[in-house]
Short mmCIF file of C-alpha atoms in Angstrom, two decimals:
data_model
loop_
_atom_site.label_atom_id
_atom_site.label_comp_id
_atom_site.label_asym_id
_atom_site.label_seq_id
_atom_site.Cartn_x
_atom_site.Cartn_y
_atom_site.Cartn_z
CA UNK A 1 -1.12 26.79 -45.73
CA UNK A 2 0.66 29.63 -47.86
CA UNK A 3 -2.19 30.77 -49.24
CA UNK A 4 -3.12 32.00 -45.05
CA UNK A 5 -0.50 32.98 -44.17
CA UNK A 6 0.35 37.46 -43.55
CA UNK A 7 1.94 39.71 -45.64
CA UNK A 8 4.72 39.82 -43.58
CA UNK A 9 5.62 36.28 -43.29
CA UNK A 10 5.28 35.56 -46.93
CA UNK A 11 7.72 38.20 -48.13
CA UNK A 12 10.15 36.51 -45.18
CA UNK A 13 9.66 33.24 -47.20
CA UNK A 14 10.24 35.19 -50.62
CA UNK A 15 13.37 36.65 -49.39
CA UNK A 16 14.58 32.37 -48.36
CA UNK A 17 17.22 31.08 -50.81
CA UNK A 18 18.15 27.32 -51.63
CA UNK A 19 21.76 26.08 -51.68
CA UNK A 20 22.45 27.56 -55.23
CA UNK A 21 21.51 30.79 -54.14
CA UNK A 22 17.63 31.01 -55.67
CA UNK A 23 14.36 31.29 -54.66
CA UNK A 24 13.13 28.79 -52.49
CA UNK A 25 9.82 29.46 -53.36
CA UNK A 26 8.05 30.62 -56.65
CA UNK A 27 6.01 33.22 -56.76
CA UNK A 28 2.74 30.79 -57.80
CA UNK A 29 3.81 29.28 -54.45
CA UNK A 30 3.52 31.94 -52.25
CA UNK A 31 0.66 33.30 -53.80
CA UNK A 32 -2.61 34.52 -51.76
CA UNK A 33 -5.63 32.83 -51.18
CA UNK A 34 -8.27 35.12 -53.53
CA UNK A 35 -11.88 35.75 -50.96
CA UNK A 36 -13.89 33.15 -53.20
CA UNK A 37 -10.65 30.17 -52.22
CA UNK A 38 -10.70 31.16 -48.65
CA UNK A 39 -14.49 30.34 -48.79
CA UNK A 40 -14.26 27.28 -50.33
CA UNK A 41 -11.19 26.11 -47.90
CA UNK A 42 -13.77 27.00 -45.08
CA UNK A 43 -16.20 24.75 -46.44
CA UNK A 44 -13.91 21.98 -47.34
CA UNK A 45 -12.66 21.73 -43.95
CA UNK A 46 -16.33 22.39 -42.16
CA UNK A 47 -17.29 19.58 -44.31
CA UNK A 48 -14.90 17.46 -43.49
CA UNK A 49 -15.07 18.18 -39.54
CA UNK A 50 -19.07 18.98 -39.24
CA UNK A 51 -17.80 21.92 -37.37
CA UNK A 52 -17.91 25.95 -37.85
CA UNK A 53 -14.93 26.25 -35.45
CA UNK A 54 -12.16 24.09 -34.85
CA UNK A 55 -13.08 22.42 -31.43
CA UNK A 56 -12.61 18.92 -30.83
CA UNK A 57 -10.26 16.24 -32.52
CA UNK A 58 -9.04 17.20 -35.83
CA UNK A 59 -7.83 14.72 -38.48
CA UNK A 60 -5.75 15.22 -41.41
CA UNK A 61 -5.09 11.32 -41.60
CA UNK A 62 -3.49 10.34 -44.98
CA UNK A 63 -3.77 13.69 -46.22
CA UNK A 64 -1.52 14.94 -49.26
CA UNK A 65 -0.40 18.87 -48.33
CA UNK A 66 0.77 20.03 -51.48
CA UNK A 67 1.09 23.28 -51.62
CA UNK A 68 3.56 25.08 -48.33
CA UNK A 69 1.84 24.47 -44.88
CA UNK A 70 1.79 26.70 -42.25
CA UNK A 71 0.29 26.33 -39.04
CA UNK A 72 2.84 28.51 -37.06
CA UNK A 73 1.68 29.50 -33.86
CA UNK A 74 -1.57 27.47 -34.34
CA UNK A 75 -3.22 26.20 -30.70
CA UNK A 76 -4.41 22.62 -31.47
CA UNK A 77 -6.58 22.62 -28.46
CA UNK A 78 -7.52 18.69 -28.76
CA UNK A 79 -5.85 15.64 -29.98
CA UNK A 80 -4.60 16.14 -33.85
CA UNK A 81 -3.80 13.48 -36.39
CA UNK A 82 -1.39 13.52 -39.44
CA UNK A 83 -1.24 9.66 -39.45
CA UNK A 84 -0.04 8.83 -42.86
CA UNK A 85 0.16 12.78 -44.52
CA UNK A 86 2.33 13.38 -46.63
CA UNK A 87 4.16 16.90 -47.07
CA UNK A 88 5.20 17.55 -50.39
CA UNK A 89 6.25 21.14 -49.70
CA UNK A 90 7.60 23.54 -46.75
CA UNK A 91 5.74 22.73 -43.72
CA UNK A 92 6.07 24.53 -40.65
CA UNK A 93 4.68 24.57 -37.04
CA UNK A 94 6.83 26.86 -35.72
CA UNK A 95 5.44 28.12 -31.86
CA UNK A 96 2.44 25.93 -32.43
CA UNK A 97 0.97 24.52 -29.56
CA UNK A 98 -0.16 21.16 -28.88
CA UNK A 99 -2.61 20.67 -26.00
CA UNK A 100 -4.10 17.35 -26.64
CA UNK A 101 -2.17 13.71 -28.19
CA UNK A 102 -0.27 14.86 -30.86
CA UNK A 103 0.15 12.09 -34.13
CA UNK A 104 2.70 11.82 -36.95
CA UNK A 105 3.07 8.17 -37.34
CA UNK A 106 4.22 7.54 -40.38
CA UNK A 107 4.06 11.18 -41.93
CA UNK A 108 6.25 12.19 -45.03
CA UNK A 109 7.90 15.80 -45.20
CA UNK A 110 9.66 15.82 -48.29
CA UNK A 111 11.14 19.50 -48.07
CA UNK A 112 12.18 20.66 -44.57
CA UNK A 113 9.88 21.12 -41.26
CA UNK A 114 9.76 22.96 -38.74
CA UNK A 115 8.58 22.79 -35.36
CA UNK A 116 11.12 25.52 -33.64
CA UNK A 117 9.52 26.79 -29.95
CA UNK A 118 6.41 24.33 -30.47
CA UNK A 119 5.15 23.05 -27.17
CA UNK A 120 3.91 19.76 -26.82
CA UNK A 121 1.60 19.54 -23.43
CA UNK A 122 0.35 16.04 -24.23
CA UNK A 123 2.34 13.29 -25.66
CA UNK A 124 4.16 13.74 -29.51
CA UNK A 125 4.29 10.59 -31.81
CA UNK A 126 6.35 11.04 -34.55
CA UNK A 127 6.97 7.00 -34.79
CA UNK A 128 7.80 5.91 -38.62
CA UNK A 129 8.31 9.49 -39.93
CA UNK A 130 10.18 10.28 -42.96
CA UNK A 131 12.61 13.62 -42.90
CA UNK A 132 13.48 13.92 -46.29
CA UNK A 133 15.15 17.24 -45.21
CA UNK A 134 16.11 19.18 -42.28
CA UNK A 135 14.01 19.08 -39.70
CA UNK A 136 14.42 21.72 -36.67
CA UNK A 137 12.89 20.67 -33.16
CA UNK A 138 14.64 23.67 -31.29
CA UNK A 139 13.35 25.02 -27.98
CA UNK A 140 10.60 22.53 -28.60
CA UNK A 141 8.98 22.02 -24.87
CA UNK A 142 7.91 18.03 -24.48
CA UNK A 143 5.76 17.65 -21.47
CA UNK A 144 5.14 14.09 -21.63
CA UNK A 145 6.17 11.74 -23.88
CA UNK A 146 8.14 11.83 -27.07
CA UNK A 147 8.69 8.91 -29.32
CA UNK A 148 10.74 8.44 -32.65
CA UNK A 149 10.82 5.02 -33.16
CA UNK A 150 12.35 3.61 -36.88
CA UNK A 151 12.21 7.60 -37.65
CA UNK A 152 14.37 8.46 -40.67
CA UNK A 153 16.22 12.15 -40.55
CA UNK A 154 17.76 12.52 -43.93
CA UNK A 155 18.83 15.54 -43.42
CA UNK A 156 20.35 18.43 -40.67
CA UNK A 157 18.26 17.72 -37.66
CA UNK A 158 18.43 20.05 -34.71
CA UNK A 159 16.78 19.28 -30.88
CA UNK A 160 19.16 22.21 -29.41
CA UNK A 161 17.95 23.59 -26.50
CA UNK A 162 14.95 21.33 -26.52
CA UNK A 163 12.83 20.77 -22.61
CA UNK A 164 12.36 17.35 -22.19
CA UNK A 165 9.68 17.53 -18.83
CA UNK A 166 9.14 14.39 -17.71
CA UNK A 167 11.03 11.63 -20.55
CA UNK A 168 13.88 11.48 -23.13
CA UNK A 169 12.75 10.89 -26.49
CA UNK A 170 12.54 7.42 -27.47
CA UNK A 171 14.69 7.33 -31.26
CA UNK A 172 15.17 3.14 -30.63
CA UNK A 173 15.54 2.20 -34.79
CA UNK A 174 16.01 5.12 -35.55
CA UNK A 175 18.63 7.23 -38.20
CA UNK A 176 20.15 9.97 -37.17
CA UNK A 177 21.66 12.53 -39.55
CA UNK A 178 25.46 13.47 -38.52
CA UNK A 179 24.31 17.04 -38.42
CA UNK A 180 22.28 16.56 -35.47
CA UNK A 181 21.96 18.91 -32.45
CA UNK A 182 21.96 18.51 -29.08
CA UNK A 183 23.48 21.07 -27.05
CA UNK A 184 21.69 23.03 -24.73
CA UNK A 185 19.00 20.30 -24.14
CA UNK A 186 17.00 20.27 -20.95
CA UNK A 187 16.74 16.27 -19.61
CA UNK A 188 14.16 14.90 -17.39
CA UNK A 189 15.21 13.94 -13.78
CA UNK A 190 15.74 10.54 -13.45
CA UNK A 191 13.10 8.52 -12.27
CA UNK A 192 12.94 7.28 -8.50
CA UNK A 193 10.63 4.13 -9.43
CA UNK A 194 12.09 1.20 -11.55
CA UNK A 195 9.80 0.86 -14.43
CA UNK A 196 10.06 4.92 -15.35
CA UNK A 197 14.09 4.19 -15.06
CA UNK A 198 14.13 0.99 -17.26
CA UNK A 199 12.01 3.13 -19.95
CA UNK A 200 14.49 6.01 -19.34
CA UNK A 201 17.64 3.44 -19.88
CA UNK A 202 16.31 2.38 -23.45
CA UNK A 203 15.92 5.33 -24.80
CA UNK A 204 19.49 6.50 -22.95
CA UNK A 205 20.94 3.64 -24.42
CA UNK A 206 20.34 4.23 -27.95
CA UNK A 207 20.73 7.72 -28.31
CA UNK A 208 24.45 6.85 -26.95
CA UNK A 209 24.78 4.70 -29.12
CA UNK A 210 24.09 6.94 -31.65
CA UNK A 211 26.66 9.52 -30.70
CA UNK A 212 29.09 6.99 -30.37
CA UNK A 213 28.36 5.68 -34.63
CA UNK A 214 28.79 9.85 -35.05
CA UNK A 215 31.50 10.27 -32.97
CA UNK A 216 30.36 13.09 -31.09
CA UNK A 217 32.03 11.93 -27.74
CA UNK A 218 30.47 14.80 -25.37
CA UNK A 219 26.83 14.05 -26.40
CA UNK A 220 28.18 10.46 -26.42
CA UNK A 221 28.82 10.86 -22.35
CA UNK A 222 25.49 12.87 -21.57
CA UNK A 223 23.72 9.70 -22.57
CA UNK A 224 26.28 7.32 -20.95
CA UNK A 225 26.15 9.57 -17.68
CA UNK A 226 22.10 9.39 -17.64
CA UNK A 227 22.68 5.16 -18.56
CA UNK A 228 24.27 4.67 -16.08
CA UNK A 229 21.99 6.72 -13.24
CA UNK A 230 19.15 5.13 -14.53
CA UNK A 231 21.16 1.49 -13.78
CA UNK A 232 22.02 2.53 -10.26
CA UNK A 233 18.05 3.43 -9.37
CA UNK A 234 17.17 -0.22 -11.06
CA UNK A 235 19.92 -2.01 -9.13
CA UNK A 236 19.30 -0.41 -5.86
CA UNK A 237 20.81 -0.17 -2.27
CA UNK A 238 23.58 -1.41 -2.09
CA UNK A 239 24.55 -2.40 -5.38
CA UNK A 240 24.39 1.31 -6.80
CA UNK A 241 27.03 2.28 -4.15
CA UNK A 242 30.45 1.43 -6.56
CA UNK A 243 28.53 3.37 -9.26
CA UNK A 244 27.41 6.56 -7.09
CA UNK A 245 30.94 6.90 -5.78
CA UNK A 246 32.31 6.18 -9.73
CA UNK A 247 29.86 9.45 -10.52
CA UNK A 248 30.58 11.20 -6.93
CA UNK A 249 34.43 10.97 -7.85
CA UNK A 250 34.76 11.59 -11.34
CA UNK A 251 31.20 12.44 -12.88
CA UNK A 252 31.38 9.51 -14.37
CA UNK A 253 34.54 9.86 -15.88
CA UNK A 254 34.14 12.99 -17.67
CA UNK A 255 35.80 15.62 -14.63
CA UNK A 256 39.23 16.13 -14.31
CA UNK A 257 38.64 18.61 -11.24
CA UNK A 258 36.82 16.13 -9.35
CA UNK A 259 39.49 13.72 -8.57
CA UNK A 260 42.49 16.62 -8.31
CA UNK A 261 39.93 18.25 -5.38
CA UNK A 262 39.64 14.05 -4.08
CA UNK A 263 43.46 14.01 -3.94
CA UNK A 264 44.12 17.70 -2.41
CA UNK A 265 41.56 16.74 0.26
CA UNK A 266 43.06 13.31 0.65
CA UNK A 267 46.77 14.70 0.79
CA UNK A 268 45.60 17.17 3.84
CA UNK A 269 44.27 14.61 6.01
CA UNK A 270 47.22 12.73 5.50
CA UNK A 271 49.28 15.33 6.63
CA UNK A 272 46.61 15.99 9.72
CA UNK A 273 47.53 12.64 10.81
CA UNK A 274 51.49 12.22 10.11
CA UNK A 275 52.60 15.85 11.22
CA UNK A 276 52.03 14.98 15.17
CA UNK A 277 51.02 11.20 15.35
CA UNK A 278 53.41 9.76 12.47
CA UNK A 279 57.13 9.47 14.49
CA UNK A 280 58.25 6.96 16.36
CA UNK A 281 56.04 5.90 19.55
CA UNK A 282 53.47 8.76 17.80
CA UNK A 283 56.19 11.60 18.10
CA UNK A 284 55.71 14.53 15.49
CA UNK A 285 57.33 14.16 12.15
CA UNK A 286 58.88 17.65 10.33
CA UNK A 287 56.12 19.46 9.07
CA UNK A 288 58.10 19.43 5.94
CA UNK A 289 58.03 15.75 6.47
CA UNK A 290 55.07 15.36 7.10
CA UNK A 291 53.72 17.09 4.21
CA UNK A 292 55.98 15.51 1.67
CA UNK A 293 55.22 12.22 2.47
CA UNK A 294 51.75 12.94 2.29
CA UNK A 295 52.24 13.74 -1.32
CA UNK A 296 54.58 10.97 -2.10
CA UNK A 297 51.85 8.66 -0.23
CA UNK A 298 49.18 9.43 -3.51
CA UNK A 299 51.90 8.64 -6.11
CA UNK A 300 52.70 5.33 -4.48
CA UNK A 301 53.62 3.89 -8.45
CA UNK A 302 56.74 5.93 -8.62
CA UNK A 303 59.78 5.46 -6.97
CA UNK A 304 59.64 8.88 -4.92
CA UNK A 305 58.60 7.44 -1.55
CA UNK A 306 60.80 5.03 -1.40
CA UNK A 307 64.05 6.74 -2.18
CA UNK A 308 63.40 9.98 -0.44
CA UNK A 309 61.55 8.63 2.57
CA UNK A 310 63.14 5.71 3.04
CA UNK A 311 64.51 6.60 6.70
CA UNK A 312 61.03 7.92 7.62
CA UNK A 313 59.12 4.86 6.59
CA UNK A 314 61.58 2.44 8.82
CA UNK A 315 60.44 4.65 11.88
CA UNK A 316 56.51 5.49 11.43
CA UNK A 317 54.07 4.76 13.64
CA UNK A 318 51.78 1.93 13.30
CA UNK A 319 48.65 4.49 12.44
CA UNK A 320 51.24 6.11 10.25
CA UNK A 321 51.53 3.33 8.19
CA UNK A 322 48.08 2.57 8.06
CA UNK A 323 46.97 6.20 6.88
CA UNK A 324 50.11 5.67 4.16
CA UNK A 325 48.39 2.60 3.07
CA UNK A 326 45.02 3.84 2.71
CA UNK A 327 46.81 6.92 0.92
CA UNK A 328 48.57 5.08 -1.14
CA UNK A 329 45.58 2.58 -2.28
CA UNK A 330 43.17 5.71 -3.01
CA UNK A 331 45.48 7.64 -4.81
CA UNK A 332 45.84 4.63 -7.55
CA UNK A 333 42.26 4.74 -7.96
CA UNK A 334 42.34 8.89 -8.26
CA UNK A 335 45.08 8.38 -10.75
CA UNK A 336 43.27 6.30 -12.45
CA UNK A 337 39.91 8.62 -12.52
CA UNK A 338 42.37 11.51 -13.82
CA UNK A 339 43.74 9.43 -17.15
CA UNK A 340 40.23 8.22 -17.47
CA UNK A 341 39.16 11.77 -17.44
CA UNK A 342 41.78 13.20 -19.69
CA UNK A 343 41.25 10.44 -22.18
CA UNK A 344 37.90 11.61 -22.60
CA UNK A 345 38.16 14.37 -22.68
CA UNK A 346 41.09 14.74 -25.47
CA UNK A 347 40.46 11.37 -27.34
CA UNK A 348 40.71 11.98 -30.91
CA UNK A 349 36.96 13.27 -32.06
#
């Protein structure tokens, strides 16, 4: 609450400006607490709790904060409720720490919130919420779960740089703002066990979904990337192999260095085996040969092989030919990883 809050933070929040350029806060708003209101605060809330200290569960169910709320930096040592609050003002839990169940369901922040560097060591339930403004979840740490189901964000909303510990946040119905902020986030490892990577999928699924509405394609990706490992642990041995070597090849479509390294690699064993096993009755080709039709071996869709090598290929050995053909058939699928990748990549954002 302003009224708490140092000397030093409140003239930071006199010095804030709006969009127009003023004051974001009046000087009745920021005013302090007189001795004889602290008092009576400190009853109110002993009243309310039956404690001196604040130990325990606290509740602030349905509550209507007013006035600018502050509990930056605040430890919450137990479970704490805001089921139903409503924020009229600022509100802020900036570095606050959660260490017990932490519950917004169905809170209302009308002005912008702020949980920047907030750790949450127990789940955080911010199910139903309202964001009637920006709301900034940067470097938050979630150790457990996070859930934003039917949550409305109105306004710039930023998870950059965000830990998620042990599960993506769950946003399934919910509204994302096209300012929203991704980058730099930490994501959980993907579960070994089924049901952890069918809960990991949903939540995967609809956050891709969302980038994809916003067209932010790289953030769009991430999601798809994480999608799909979470399919290949459900689908299991062998079933996950086509999508492992999809990912192994071409992360998933996003690298372009991937299959170029596939193809260098693939052009060298080539020429390993056609330099002294490729001529007739397993003779040695040229080494310049050799190493050209190595190459022309991966771009087996354009006429190069044929017209340049066309007196080589009428003479190859038998394990010549069949190293050409397995050249030949893998470098269509690395040319096709490439484009894939390069679409991507430079689609139209």
């Amino acid at each position: 609450m302003a009224g708490l809050i140092d000397d030093d933070e409140r003239q930071r929040l006199a010095g804030l400006k709006d969009g127009e350029g003023k004051p974001r806060f009046s000087p009745e708003e920021l005013k302090p607490y007189s001795d004889k209101e602290k008092a009576g605060l400190l009853l109110t809330f002993n009243a309310r709790r039956n404690k001196a200290l604040p130990e325990g569960p606290i509740d602030f169910r349905n509550t209507d904060f007013l006035c600018i709320f502050s509990a930056a930096g605040f430890l919450f040592s137990d479970t704490v409720s805001f089921n139903g609050a409503i924020f009229s003002n600022w509100a802020t839990f900036e570095g606050a720490i959660f260490s017990g169940a932490a519950d917004f369901v169905g809170v209302t922040f009308s002005h912008f919130s702020l949980f920047f560097g907030a750790t949450f060591s127990d789940s955080g339930d911010f199910d139903g919420v309202t964001f009637s403004d920006a709301a900034n979840f940067a470097g938050v740490i979630f150790s457990s779960q996070a859930h934003f189901i039917n949550t409305s964000f109105t306004g710039r909303t930023s998870f950059a740089d965000c830990k998620f510990k042990t599960d993506p946040p769950d946003l399934r119905g919910a509204d994302l703002h096209e300012a929203s902020e991704w980058h730099g986030v930490t994501w959980p490892p993907i579960p070994e066990n089924t049901e952890q990577a069918q809960a990991h999928l949903y939540a995967y699924e609809h956050l891709k979904k969302e980038m994809e509405r916003l067209k932010k394609h790289e953030d769009e990706h991430v999601f798809f990337t994480r999608e799909l490992r979470c399919r290949e642990v459900i689908a299991g041995f062998p079933r996950h192999l086509v999508s492992r070597l999809y990912g192994g090849l071409s992360a998933y479509g996003w690298s372009i260095l991937r299959p170029l390294q596939a193809m260098l690699a693939l052009w060298a064993a080539g020429l390993m085996v056609l330099w002294p096993l490729g001529g007739p009755d397993y003779s040695a080709l040229a080494q310049h040969t050799a190493m050209g039709l190595s190459f022309a071996n991966l771009f087996a869709l354009l006429p190069l092989r044929k017209e340049v090598f066309a007196t080589t290929l009428e003479t190859l050995s038998p394990l010549a030919h069949v190293v050409s053909a397995g050249q030949m058939l893998a470098g269509i699928v690395l040319l096709f990883l490439l484009g894939l990748a390069l679409r991507n990549r430079f689609r139209m954002k």
